[in-house]
XYZ file of C-alpha atoms in Angstrom:
774
model
C -14.837 91.721 47.468
C -13.155 95.021 46.503
C -13.133 96.897 43.232
C -10.786 99.729 42.292
C -12.779 102.891 41.648
C -12.979 104.553 38.273
C -15.145 107.666 38.345
C -16.157 108.748 41.881
C -19.262 107.201 43.427
C -22.373 108.399 45.134
C -25.263 106.397 46.510
C -28.963 107.135 46.820
C -32.134 105.386 47.914
C -32.696 104.412 44.278
C -29.203 103.295 43.359
C -25.454 103.782 43.308
C -23.906 105.773 40.485
C -20.549 106.702 39.099
C -20.520 110.433 38.545
C -19.024 112.475 35.736
C -18.143 115.979 36.891
C -16.989 118.868 34.700
C -16.395 122.507 35.567
C -17.491 121.928 39.137
C -20.901 120.508 38.233
C -22.322 117.022 37.877
C -22.838 116.298 34.201
C -23.891 112.654 34.183
C -24.806 109.771 36.479
C -23.575 106.449 35.155
C -24.764 103.068 36.363
C -22.661 101.354 39.017
C -21.004 98.364 37.375
C -22.413 96.016 40.030
C -26.042 97.032 39.374
C -27.862 94.641 37.060
C -31.067 96.709 36.820
C -30.198 100.374 37.481
C -32.945 102.884 38.198
C -33.218 105.980 35.983
C -34.608 108.096 38.821
C -31.244 109.594 39.757
C -30.859 111.460 36.478
C -33.580 113.849 37.603
C -31.215 115.707 39.935
C -28.823 116.971 37.265
C -30.944 119.765 35.797
C -32.239 121.039 39.162
C -29.107 120.787 41.291
C -28.014 124.330 40.455
C -31.457 125.525 39.377
C -33.807 128.270 40.496
C -35.472 126.028 43.081
C -32.340 125.653 45.219
C -32.497 127.459 48.557
C -29.588 129.869 48.235
C -29.304 131.346 51.743
C -30.996 131.189 55.162
C -34.469 132.617 54.606
C -37.106 133.841 57.050
C -40.775 134.465 56.347
C -41.360 138.226 56.258
C -44.176 138.397 58.828
C -42.311 136.156 61.276
C -39.087 138.171 60.951
C -40.815 141.519 61.376
C -43.420 140.622 64.005
C -42.111 137.565 65.812
C -43.304 133.981 66.386
C -46.958 133.255 65.662
C -47.375 136.230 63.337
C -49.753 135.845 60.396
C -49.519 132.062 60.321
C -52.304 132.014 57.740
C -49.808 133.566 55.295
C -47.547 130.511 55.323
C -47.242 129.594 51.661
C -47.873 133.116 50.379
C -45.650 135.373 52.493
C -42.352 136.374 50.836
C -39.017 135.520 52.415
C -36.088 137.649 53.497
C -32.587 136.225 53.290
C -30.467 136.579 56.441
C -26.928 135.666 57.436
C -26.035 132.384 59.099
C -24.990 134.190 62.285
C -28.344 135.947 62.438
C -30.443 132.871 61.732
C -28.511 130.768 64.248
C -29.393 133.310 66.932
C -33.042 133.429 65.776
C -33.408 129.649 65.976
C -31.499 129.392 69.270
C -33.574 132.146 70.878
C -36.824 130.626 69.689
C -35.936 127.156 70.945
C -34.873 128.629 74.297
C -38.100 130.650 74.572
C -40.305 127.626 73.987
C -38.243 125.383 76.268
C -38.465 127.919 79.077
C -42.135 128.850 78.695
C -43.701 125.544 77.606
C -41.133 122.757 78.011
C -39.400 120.620 75.416
C -42.529 118.626 74.697
C -43.767 121.702 72.811
C -41.097 121.025 70.168
C -42.354 118.494 67.627
C -39.589 116.931 65.538
C -41.023 113.724 64.186
C -39.550 114.905 60.887
C -40.724 111.872 58.938
C -39.174 111.155 55.563
C -36.458 109.300 53.703
C -33.834 112.054 53.887
C -30.724 110.840 51.998
C -28.681 107.670 51.835
C -25.532 108.699 53.741
C -24.972 107.035 57.131
C -23.690 110.195 58.806
C -25.501 112.975 56.962
C -28.910 111.536 57.785
C -31.065 114.560 58.491
C -33.400 113.113 61.113
C -30.534 111.571 63.073
C -28.725 114.894 63.111
C -31.891 116.738 64.174
C -32.716 114.305 66.955
C -29.140 114.282 68.267
C -29.162 118.080 68.390
C -32.536 118.329 70.143
C -31.551 115.692 72.685
C -28.573 117.924 73.539
C -31.037 120.673 74.570
C -33.527 118.562 76.522
C -35.485 116.520 73.972
C -38.604 116.795 71.841
C -41.927 115.182 71.010
C -41.305 112.389 68.544
C -43.287 110.265 66.119
C -43.534 106.490 66.153
C -43.656 104.037 63.232
C -43.908 104.746 59.509
C -46.507 105.712 56.935
C -45.412 102.677 54.902
C -46.790 100.018 57.256
C -47.737 101.510 60.638
C -50.590 99.045 61.120
C -48.199 96.111 60.751
C -45.580 97.688 63.033
C -48.127 97.855 65.838
C -50.007 94.615 65.166
C -47.464 92.006 64.050
C -45.452 92.054 67.323
C -48.632 90.791 69.022
C -48.811 87.923 66.520
C -45.167 87.023 65.838
C -43.344 88.901 68.599
C -41.662 91.288 66.164
C -42.254 92.892 62.792
C -38.971 94.508 61.780
C -37.045 91.334 62.543
C -39.101 89.313 60.082
C -39.378 92.114 57.546
C -35.579 92.121 57.331
C -35.394 88.317 57.095
C -38.176 87.452 54.668
C -37.592 84.170 52.900
C -35.088 84.838 50.132
C -35.783 84.672 46.428
C -33.182 81.886 46.247
C -35.345 79.762 48.517
C -38.483 80.657 46.546
C -36.881 79.734 43.222
C -35.813 76.352 44.565
C -38.945 75.384 46.505
C -42.074 77.428 45.807
C -44.889 76.103 43.637
C -47.357 78.941 44.020
C -46.839 82.610 44.907
C -50.038 84.413 45.900
C -49.355 88.134 45.817
C -51.817 90.333 47.684
C -51.042 93.766 46.248
C -48.788 92.221 43.619
C -45.000 92.420 43.420
C -44.588 95.923 41.951
C -41.118 96.349 40.452
C -41.405 100.139 40.458
C -41.325 100.045 44.263
C -38.322 97.738 44.182
C -36.217 100.513 42.642
C -35.717 101.954 46.123
C -34.421 100.925 49.518
C -33.602 102.776 52.728
C -29.987 103.781 53.134
C -28.805 103.089 49.588
C -28.920 100.421 46.896
C -25.855 98.700 45.488
C -27.567 96.327 43.051
C -31.233 95.833 42.156
C -32.306 92.189 42.147
C -36.116 92.090 42.124
C -36.549 92.021 38.328
C -33.916 89.332 37.859
C -35.597 87.099 40.419
C -39.099 87.616 39.046
C -37.972 86.770 35.532
C -36.119 83.707 36.825
C -39.280 82.650 38.637
C -41.329 83.085 35.458
C -39.006 80.625 33.706
C -39.430 78.056 36.465
C -42.508 76.096 37.453
C -43.747 78.705 39.931
C -47.292 79.956 39.377
C -48.096 83.533 40.310
C -51.441 85.041 41.242
C -51.634 88.826 41.357
C -54.463 89.961 43.656
C -54.726 93.688 43.024
C -56.920 96.271 41.284
C -53.837 97.042 39.144
C -52.635 94.427 36.667
C -49.201 96.068 36.364
C -48.500 95.256 40.025
C -47.014 92.048 38.639
C -44.479 92.078 35.802
C -46.207 91.118 32.546
C -43.425 88.695 31.561
C -44.256 86.593 34.619
C -47.563 85.652 33.025
C -49.403 85.357 36.311
C -53.134 85.114 36.836
C -54.808 88.426 37.696
C -57.586 88.509 40.274
C -59.067 91.939 40.884
C -61.380 92.065 43.894
C -62.849 95.286 45.163
C -60.151 97.345 46.872
C -59.945 96.954 50.668
C -61.581 93.498 50.672
C -58.442 91.339 51.025
C -59.401 90.325 54.564
C -62.797 89.043 53.419
C -61.147 87.101 50.588
C -58.693 85.505 53.030
C -61.555 84.595 55.363
C -63.318 82.859 52.468
C -60.099 80.943 51.809
C -59.833 80.024 55.499
C -63.417 78.727 55.567
C -62.750 76.593 52.486
C -59.542 75.153 53.934
C -61.441 74.114 57.072
C -64.525 72.843 55.284
C -62.527 70.681 52.893
C -60.200 69.289 55.548
C -57.157 71.048 54.104
C -55.967 72.602 57.353
C -52.701 71.414 58.906
C -54.045 70.685 62.385
C -50.733 69.341 63.665
C -48.973 72.597 62.781
C -51.703 74.677 64.417
C -51.496 72.682 67.645
C -47.707 72.827 67.870
C -46.943 76.337 66.666
C -49.999 78.552 67.200
C -52.232 79.868 69.946
C -55.971 80.530 69.860
C -57.002 78.933 66.581
C -60.240 77.562 68.063
C -61.491 81.061 68.923
C -60.728 82.285 65.412
C -62.411 79.219 63.895
C -65.595 79.931 65.835
C -65.695 83.339 64.143
C -65.026 81.843 60.691
C -67.851 79.335 61.152
C -70.233 82.073 62.275
C -70.641 80.730 65.793
C -69.846 84.111 67.360
C -71.761 86.430 65.045
C -74.141 84.199 63.067
C -72.322 84.834 59.765
C -70.317 81.913 58.332
C -67.406 83.342 56.334
C -68.009 81.072 53.366
C -66.558 81.572 49.914
C -69.999 82.789 48.822
C -70.048 85.339 51.648
C -66.581 86.544 50.640
C -67.536 86.585 46.955
C -70.348 89.047 47.606
C -67.963 91.429 49.358
C -65.031 91.019 46.953
C -67.027 90.725 43.715
C -65.217 87.538 42.788
C -66.836 84.191 42.010
C -67.182 81.866 44.992
C -65.752 79.092 42.822
C -62.659 81.221 42.168
C -62.101 81.641 45.904
C -62.586 77.950 46.622
C -60.276 76.927 43.805
C -57.630 79.345 45.068
C -57.818 77.824 48.551
C -57.434 74.326 47.145
C -54.546 75.350 44.917
C -52.772 76.932 47.897
C -53.152 73.700 49.864
C -51.790 71.536 47.037
C -48.611 73.557 46.533
C -45.687 74.901 48.497
C -47.236 78.354 48.741
C -45.696 81.730 49.501
C -48.217 84.407 50.485
C -46.818 87.880 49.834
C -48.681 90.783 51.390
C -47.873 94.227 50.017
C -47.179 97.009 52.501
C -49.996 98.940 50.827
C -52.521 96.557 52.382
C -51.846 98.145 55.761
C -52.687 101.637 54.440
C -56.438 101.110 54.489
C -59.178 101.324 57.054
C -58.620 98.399 59.467
C -55.207 97.885 57.864
C -54.113 95.614 60.706
C -56.469 92.876 59.532
C -55.084 91.805 56.107
C -51.625 91.006 57.526
C -53.091 89.181 60.544
C -55.436 87.240 58.277
C -52.657 86.355 55.816
C -50.503 85.012 58.663
C -53.494 83.006 59.881
C -54.067 81.412 56.452
C -50.341 80.674 56.140
C -50.519 78.942 59.538
C -53.570 76.931 58.450
C -51.580 75.726 55.440
C -48.818 74.687 57.856
C -45.975 75.950 55.691
C -44.555 78.754 57.837
C -40.837 78.143 58.360
C -40.511 75.820 55.362
C -38.228 76.743 52.437
C -40.220 78.698 49.862
C -43.429 78.631 51.910
C -45.318 80.664 54.476
C -45.631 84.434 54.531
C -43.604 87.311 53.085
C -44.021 90.970 53.917
C -44.041 92.738 50.597
C -41.692 91.332 47.971
C -40.433 94.285 45.898
C -42.006 96.744 48.335
C -38.389 97.890 48.415
C -35.309 96.347 46.861
C -34.091 94.588 50.020
C -37.141 92.388 50.697
C -36.267 88.802 49.867
C -32.590 89.513 49.412
C -30.089 86.680 49.837
C -27.412 88.789 51.499
C -25.556 89.221 54.759
C -27.116 91.954 56.891
C -24.337 94.458 57.690
C -24.086 95.324 61.416
C -24.348 99.017 60.533
C -23.745 101.395 63.466
C -25.974 104.496 63.402
C -25.057 108.004 64.523
C -25.609 108.087 68.309
C -28.578 110.308 69.050
C -28.332 110.390 72.823
C -31.309 110.050 75.143
C -34.600 111.863 74.678
C -35.932 112.617 78.176
C -39.315 113.661 76.755
C -41.815 110.804 76.752
C -44.498 112.424 74.582
C -44.971 111.035 71.079
C -47.581 110.593 68.389
C -48.275 107.749 65.958
C -46.622 109.076 62.811
C -49.833 109.672 60.853
C -51.549 111.691 63.573
C -49.749 115.017 63.036
C -52.919 116.964 62.175
C -54.553 115.659 65.353
C -51.474 116.745 67.310
C -51.713 120.292 65.956
C -55.505 120.628 66.053
C -56.270 118.868 69.351
C -53.606 119.690 71.956
C -54.183 118.242 75.435
C -56.769 115.762 74.112
C -56.378 112.013 74.549
C -55.817 109.309 71.950
C -55.656 105.508 72.037
C -52.630 103.611 70.799
C -51.599 99.975 71.233
C -53.590 99.372 74.394
C -52.877 102.631 76.207
C -54.244 106.150 76.351
C -51.979 109.138 75.691
C -52.291 112.920 75.465
C -51.346 115.155 72.563
C -48.947 117.811 73.867
C -49.293 121.457 72.918
C -47.004 122.224 69.974
C -45.279 125.591 69.623
C -42.414 124.652 67.279
C -42.312 122.181 64.411
C -38.799 121.361 63.203
C -38.528 119.254 60.040
C -35.394 117.948 58.374
C -35.231 115.381 55.597
C -38.884 114.894 54.723
C -42.056 116.519 53.432
C -45.387 116.201 55.297
C -47.185 117.709 52.300
C -46.360 114.513 50.481
C -46.813 111.835 53.147
C -49.850 113.030 55.040
C -53.525 112.571 54.227
C -56.255 115.219 53.870
C -53.942 118.139 53.181
C -56.759 120.617 53.745
C -56.961 119.432 57.337
C -53.173 119.512 57.644
C -53.245 123.109 56.411
C -55.658 123.951 59.244
C -53.268 122.418 61.734
C -50.243 124.028 60.052
C -51.481 127.438 61.204
C -51.318 126.476 64.874
C -47.581 126.306 65.726
C -45.886 129.614 66.420
C -42.757 128.654 64.481
C -42.003 126.121 61.752
C -38.345 125.482 60.891
C -36.983 123.239 58.182
C -33.647 122.245 56.694
C -34.217 122.008 52.936
C -32.214 122.044 49.733
C -35.044 123.175 47.457
C -38.216 125.253 47.644
C -40.663 122.377 47.862
C -44.113 122.420 49.490
C -42.682 122.235 52.997
C -40.081 124.965 52.565
C -42.620 127.398 51.116
C -44.846 126.853 54.172
C -42.139 127.250 56.821
C -41.086 130.310 58.815
C -37.339 129.663 58.841
C -35.671 127.769 55.993
C -32.073 126.654 56.457
C -30.391 125.674 53.162
C -28.783 122.251 53.333
C -26.462 120.371 51.016
C -27.399 117.521 48.733
C -25.433 114.243 48.885
C -23.435 115.449 45.868
C -22.008 118.253 48.018
C -20.743 116.249 50.968
C -18.671 113.217 51.838
C -20.363 110.208 53.422
C -20.722 106.435 53.347
C -23.710 104.376 52.248
C -23.886 101.772 54.989
C -27.216 100.184 55.841
C -28.535 96.913 57.292
C -30.685 96.620 54.172
C -27.984 96.265 51.511
C -24.711 94.310 51.366
C -22.785 97.060 49.550
C -20.816 99.707 51.431
C -20.043 102.725 49.242
C -17.811 105.739 49.763
C -19.875 108.750 48.732
C -17.536 111.410 47.364
C -17.989 115.136 47.607
C -18.460 115.942 43.937
C -19.229 119.645 43.808
C -19.005 122.768 45.942
C -21.937 123.790 48.122
C -24.627 125.719 46.292
C -24.921 129.285 47.514
C -24.610 129.395 51.296
C -25.917 125.884 51.893
C -24.344 123.714 54.580
C -24.527 120.130 55.742
C -27.104 119.356 58.420
C -24.214 118.685 60.779
C -22.841 122.194 60.148
C -26.303 123.727 60.525
C -26.866 122.154 63.926
C -23.294 122.814 64.976
C -23.891 126.543 64.466
C -27.182 126.518 66.378
C -25.712 124.399 69.170
C -22.843 126.859 69.449
C -25.351 129.670 69.920
C -27.068 127.573 72.622
C -23.872 126.618 74.442
C -23.972 122.876 73.652
C -21.615 122.655 70.690
C -19.213 120.121 72.179
C -22.107 117.898 73.274
C -23.546 117.936 69.766
C -20.320 117.450 67.814
C -18.814 115.016 70.293
C -15.670 117.001 69.558
C -15.395 115.284 66.182
C -15.449 116.722 62.686
C -17.760 115.244 60.075
C -14.808 113.413 58.521
C -13.888 111.937 61.897
C -17.501 110.895 62.512
C -17.672 109.113 59.152
C -14.527 107.152 59.914
C -15.790 106.412 63.446
C -19.087 105.004 62.129
C -17.195 102.800 59.702
C -14.733 101.517 62.272
C -17.437 100.837 64.871
C -19.323 98.855 62.257
C -16.106 97.029 61.422
C -15.665 96.045 65.086
C -19.153 94.526 65.110
C -18.450 92.770 61.832
C -15.258 91.196 63.188
C -17.172 89.977 66.261
C -19.584 88.220 63.909
C -16.868 86.773 61.713
C -17.542 89.136 58.822
C -14.693 90.579 56.788
C -14.431 94.354 56.335
C -11.358 96.189 55.008
C -9.740 98.863 57.136
C -11.073 102.341 56.555
C -8.008 103.610 54.678
C -8.244 100.779 52.172
C -12.017 101.222 51.794
C -11.504 104.961 51.267
C -9.013 104.257 48.495
C -11.012 101.538 46.757
C -14.440 103.177 46.996
C -16.733 100.230 47.754
C -16.965 96.668 48.924
C -19.640 94.051 49.391
C -20.236 91.699 52.302
C -20.094 88.065 51.211
C -23.501 86.463 50.753
C -24.589 83.749 53.216
C -24.226 80.185 51.983
C -27.557 78.989 53.332
C -30.857 80.273 51.951
C -32.753 82.619 54.232
C -36.066 81.129 55.412
C -38.229 83.233 57.684
C -39.137 81.522 60.989
C -37.136 78.400 60.094
C -35.478 78.239 63.522
C -38.851 78.566 65.234
C -40.294 75.747 63.162
C -37.332 73.472 63.766
C -37.474 73.936 67.550
C -40.245 76.158 68.980
C -39.131 75.398 72.532
C -35.533 76.507 72.059
C -36.496 79.301 69.641
C -39.804 80.683 70.912
C -41.361 83.805 69.481
C -41.459 86.944 71.601
C -45.198 86.574 72.186
C -46.830 85.718 75.532
C -47.294 82.108 74.416
C -44.026 81.885 72.497
C -46.137 80.846 69.508
C -47.934 82.466 66.566
C -50.911 84.150 68.180
C -53.864 83.631 65.861
C -55.850 84.866 68.819
C -54.147 87.420 71.049
C -55.405 87.681 74.593
C -53.406 90.897 74.939
C -55.125 92.563 71.990
C -58.519 91.214 73.055
C -58.061 92.806 76.480
C -57.507 96.221 74.871
C -61.255 96.196 74.249
C -61.083 97.820 70.816
C -64.159 97.089 68.713
C -62.215 98.101 65.596
C -59.411 95.630 66.390
C -60.497 92.618 68.492
C -58.460 89.573 69.522
C -58.239 87.830 66.139
C -58.422 88.805 62.483
C -61.890 89.981 61.442
C -63.675 91.626 58.548
C -64.710 95.185 59.286
C -66.400 97.235 56.584
C -64.223 100.193 55.552
C -65.466 103.712 56.118
C -65.378 104.233 52.325
C -65.475 101.468 49.715
C -67.229 100.358 46.563
C -69.584 98.151 48.575
C -71.537 101.159 49.859
C -74.984 100.896 48.277
C -75.632 104.607 47.808
C -72.224 105.983 46.955
C -71.813 109.726 46.648
C -68.511 109.177 44.833
C -68.268 106.224 42.385
C -64.493 105.642 42.050
C -62.131 104.011 44.516
C -58.882 105.988 44.355
C -55.610 104.091 44.672
C -52.699 106.482 45.310
C -49.658 104.259 44.928
C -45.901 104.842 44.925
C -44.794 106.539 41.682
C -42.385 104.823 39.321
C -40.448 107.991 38.432
C -39.384 109.268 41.853
C -39.110 108.270 45.498
C -42.191 109.706 47.165
C -41.993 113.408 46.195
C -38.212 113.647 45.833
C -37.109 115.233 42.544
C -40.667 115.857 41.386
C -39.322 119.049 39.848
C -36.599 117.147 37.964
C -36.753 116.337 34.272
C -37.304 112.591 34.719
C -40.419 113.075 36.868
C -41.836 115.926 34.815
C -41.432 113.961 31.583
C -44.070 111.505 32.839
C -46.705 114.196 33.300
C -49.363 114.737 30.635
C -49.881 118.329 29.567
C -47.987 119.275 32.708
C -50.383 117.393 35.017
C -50.224 114.119 36.889
C -51.870 111.184 35.068
C -54.904 109.361 36.428
C -55.575 105.857 35.084
C -59.112 104.543 34.573
C -60.676 101.628 32.715
C -62.253 102.229 29.298
C -65.680 101.281 30.678
C -65.468 104.100 33.213
C -64.084 106.501 30.628
C -67.067 105.756 28.394
C -69.545 106.341 31.224
C -67.917 109.697 31.944
C -67.458 110.592 28.255
C -63.725 110.922 28.812
C -60.853 110.203 26.445
C -57.087 109.936 26.851
C -55.293 113.154 27.830
C -58.517 114.874 28.933
C -58.002 117.215 31.868
C -60.266 116.247 34.761
C -61.123 117.475 38.214
C -60.774 114.659 40.754
C -62.854 115.493 43.813
C -64.689 114.479 46.954
C -65.880 116.309 50.066
C -62.306 116.704 51.356
C -60.747 118.384 48.361
C -59.941 118.296 44.664
C -57.046 118.198 42.236
C -56.387 118.271 38.508
C -55.148 115.302 36.487
C -54.871 114.053 32.912
C -56.704 110.886 31.882
C -54.958 107.683 30.847
C -57.251 104.873 29.665
C -55.838 101.605 30.969
C -57.427 98.157 30.638
C -55.152 96.966 33.427
C -57.218 98.880 35.981
C -60.277 97.335 37.592
C -63.519 99.096 36.576
C -64.608 101.476 39.315
C -60.996 102.148 40.326
C -58.913 105.252 39.591
C -55.136 105.048 39.943
C -53.150 108.223 40.654
C -49.644 108.027 42.064
C -48.438 110.186 44.903
C -45.488 112.559 44.714
C -46.736 115.700 42.957
C -45.777 118.772 44.986
C -48.811 120.337 46.645
C -49.810 123.422 44.628
C -53.265 124.860 45.469
C -54.825 127.403 43.121
C -55.493 129.635 46.146
C -52.705 129.063 48.715
C -54.727 130.891 51.389
C -57.636 128.443 51.114
C -57.435 125.110 52.908
C -59.684 123.348 50.381
C -58.436 124.933 47.174
C -57.900 122.666 44.167
C -54.343 121.364 43.811
C -53.473 122.192 40.240
C -50.421 119.896 40.282
C -52.305 116.705 41.174
C -51.410 115.736 44.746
C -53.910 112.954 45.611
C -53.534 113.537 49.349
C -55.928 116.459 49.098
C -58.514 113.672 48.681
C -57.452 110.922 51.103
C -59.016 110.643 54.587
C -57.079 111.478 57.744
C -58.313 108.664 59.977
C -56.425 105.999 61.893
C -56.485 102.364 60.797
C -57.808 101.449 64.241
C -57.385 102.381 67.882
C -54.475 99.941 68.042
C -52.116 101.297 65.373
C -53.542 104.664 64.282
C -51.875 104.160 60.895
C -52.748 106.023 57.691
C -55.615 104.878 55.436
C -54.727 106.580 52.153
C -56.047 103.626 50.110
C -59.536 103.933 51.575
C -60.818 106.785 49.447
C -63.781 107.403 47.125
C -63.730 110.154 44.496
C -65.470 111.346 41.345
C -64.140 112.767 38.068
C -65.450 115.509 35.825
C -64.125 116.933 32.570
C -62.445 120.342 32.656
C -63.033 122.085 29.330
C -61.710 125.542 30.169
C -58.197 126.911 30.729
C -56.800 126.311 34.212
C -54.036 128.147 36.082
C -50.522 127.002 35.289
C -48.618 124.848 37.744
C -46.497 126.977 40.071
C -45.159 124.177 42.285
C -41.763 124.487 40.607
C -41.471 128.249 41.009
C -39.514 129.583 44.003
C -41.209 131.964 46.470
C -40.662 135.692 46.378
C -37.407 136.777 48.000
C -37.846 140.481 48.706
C -34.466 141.321 50.142
C -31.834 140.365 52.622
C -30.344 141.601 55.858
C -26.893 140.147 55.282
C -25.248 143.495 54.641
């Protein structure tokens, strides 16, 4: 399907837009005609694209430039910058990389560089960075994602893969035709569905939810936040204590067994180890039967409610949706494992509209009824360095070099880190306990980043290389998570002296004598066409139609035809488990995993279990009375464009909002718009109160994404005046198996601020005290 272009197009993680340009600048982003529910996030770039926060020229921290690597690292974030020429900075970076390679080895270069970068297939910052570093001998990498690290490590032991089934969750079409009950652990939050990795052609989550609400499907939203399910759906809201989903699911499992509602035939044919799990549920292994009453005490729900839910699930074709956020808690492996176990007990896995789904509307693509494009990525070469860290263990890497850590059944060693190189992300958004990260941030001798604006990362780097935005470069949006392929036009000239990431690394590689290896002797335009044509070859092999590049370039976009048959996760396995076994040791769903059991981890044994979180509302003598939920914001992707007008319009008196129930507001003598200090032993931040009856009492909701802005940038525990909740969240792994983040396991307190506070400076550029460009 091809459509003649009108205005030029660009694509982002939150949507595709037609772009109106005048006098060399973008004036307006207009909704792509194919998008039925466009996101307004993109508009936030217009007022900041040529603003004061753009990085104008290569910039080096004063102390580093004058005194060399490792100088005054405690001044990162306060030291002024000096602008230098590209030729000078290319030599500085090349010399520093060569010094560290020679003296310490390539493992001393950490380039996990986690983040969402931009939507273009070629100008993907991390891919460019990793390709470049592999040309000079490799780097220490990161593994998995902050979004669902616990699932990425655990689910392959249960189902043989995670990504495979994440990308093929049962489609909304199948749900609409077959599902009777949708039980949503963590809800189905439409705000998250605005975004998707690699670009979005058309948003479909809202349309499908509304269609479901008009059908006979019943929805149950299990979340401390009522708005995690669209109000028009009219679903039932159950609000257990945060972090108790596993206990609730165990109470459901006990009820299914007790009342004879378990599909024994399914368990025998398709699963492994159910008897060992059942012994735990019945209390035979620990003396504690996991009854509905036991679960009710933990969850603060009625036992009758839990029993009725179990019975309702057994009477209906039931889809269990587990939000990605469930993995971001202490013991975050357990809710997904337990949800799969309950789905197996119901015997509906592999049936149309039934079984398990990994986070409907966690991003736009989940549950899509579309053909997965065989998108070819930029070749990154081979990394000869074996050292890595689980993605959320960066502070441990920096603070504990040469110490050991457990991960997925093995023991590893944190290498010593001399250089951190970041491109296309922001650790001061993603990571937990920013005070601890600040301690670790002082350890490397050099921190380099490619950035387009002076965000929290750029201000705390030693060398900042100004990169283009997607509006300043040509590319294609081509991803396995969206059926649309979009030609992204270059719409405006580069700001200042900024370059594409490809050009940045080309210059450094030239200074290091590896330019031809890095470029592959292709220009960026040639690479873009190569990526398209290689994808086209794969498409032809699979019987998928793609126009030739010249025609695509002229027309501007096309869409792969949708599959005729509804997508049903694990349908092939159910139809013939012998011919289509899972990639587990047994070939079946491993309710009990001998492999995991043999790891010997008390915090993650061989089947799903309840383990009390390190912080939760069930603690009898709580020092901090509120459970903080720091969810994905609805007005930006992570921290991107926090300085833009759309994000800043949602702030209250210039501060991030924090939502609490009226009962809690009354106890604290707080009213709407009050400025409060949110605090615990790890840190503190400022926020403005919103009273919200859709929040469970005892819970505080504060979205992530505010740029880190401490009152005293030299102090690791200084109050963030802009409201970044990750100054509060604990930096602990989910378990020894996955070592994922646990941002949603966090207790805090609130107190009224009734005196003037320092103004937010997150959106002010650093001091530039001169340049050496001549």
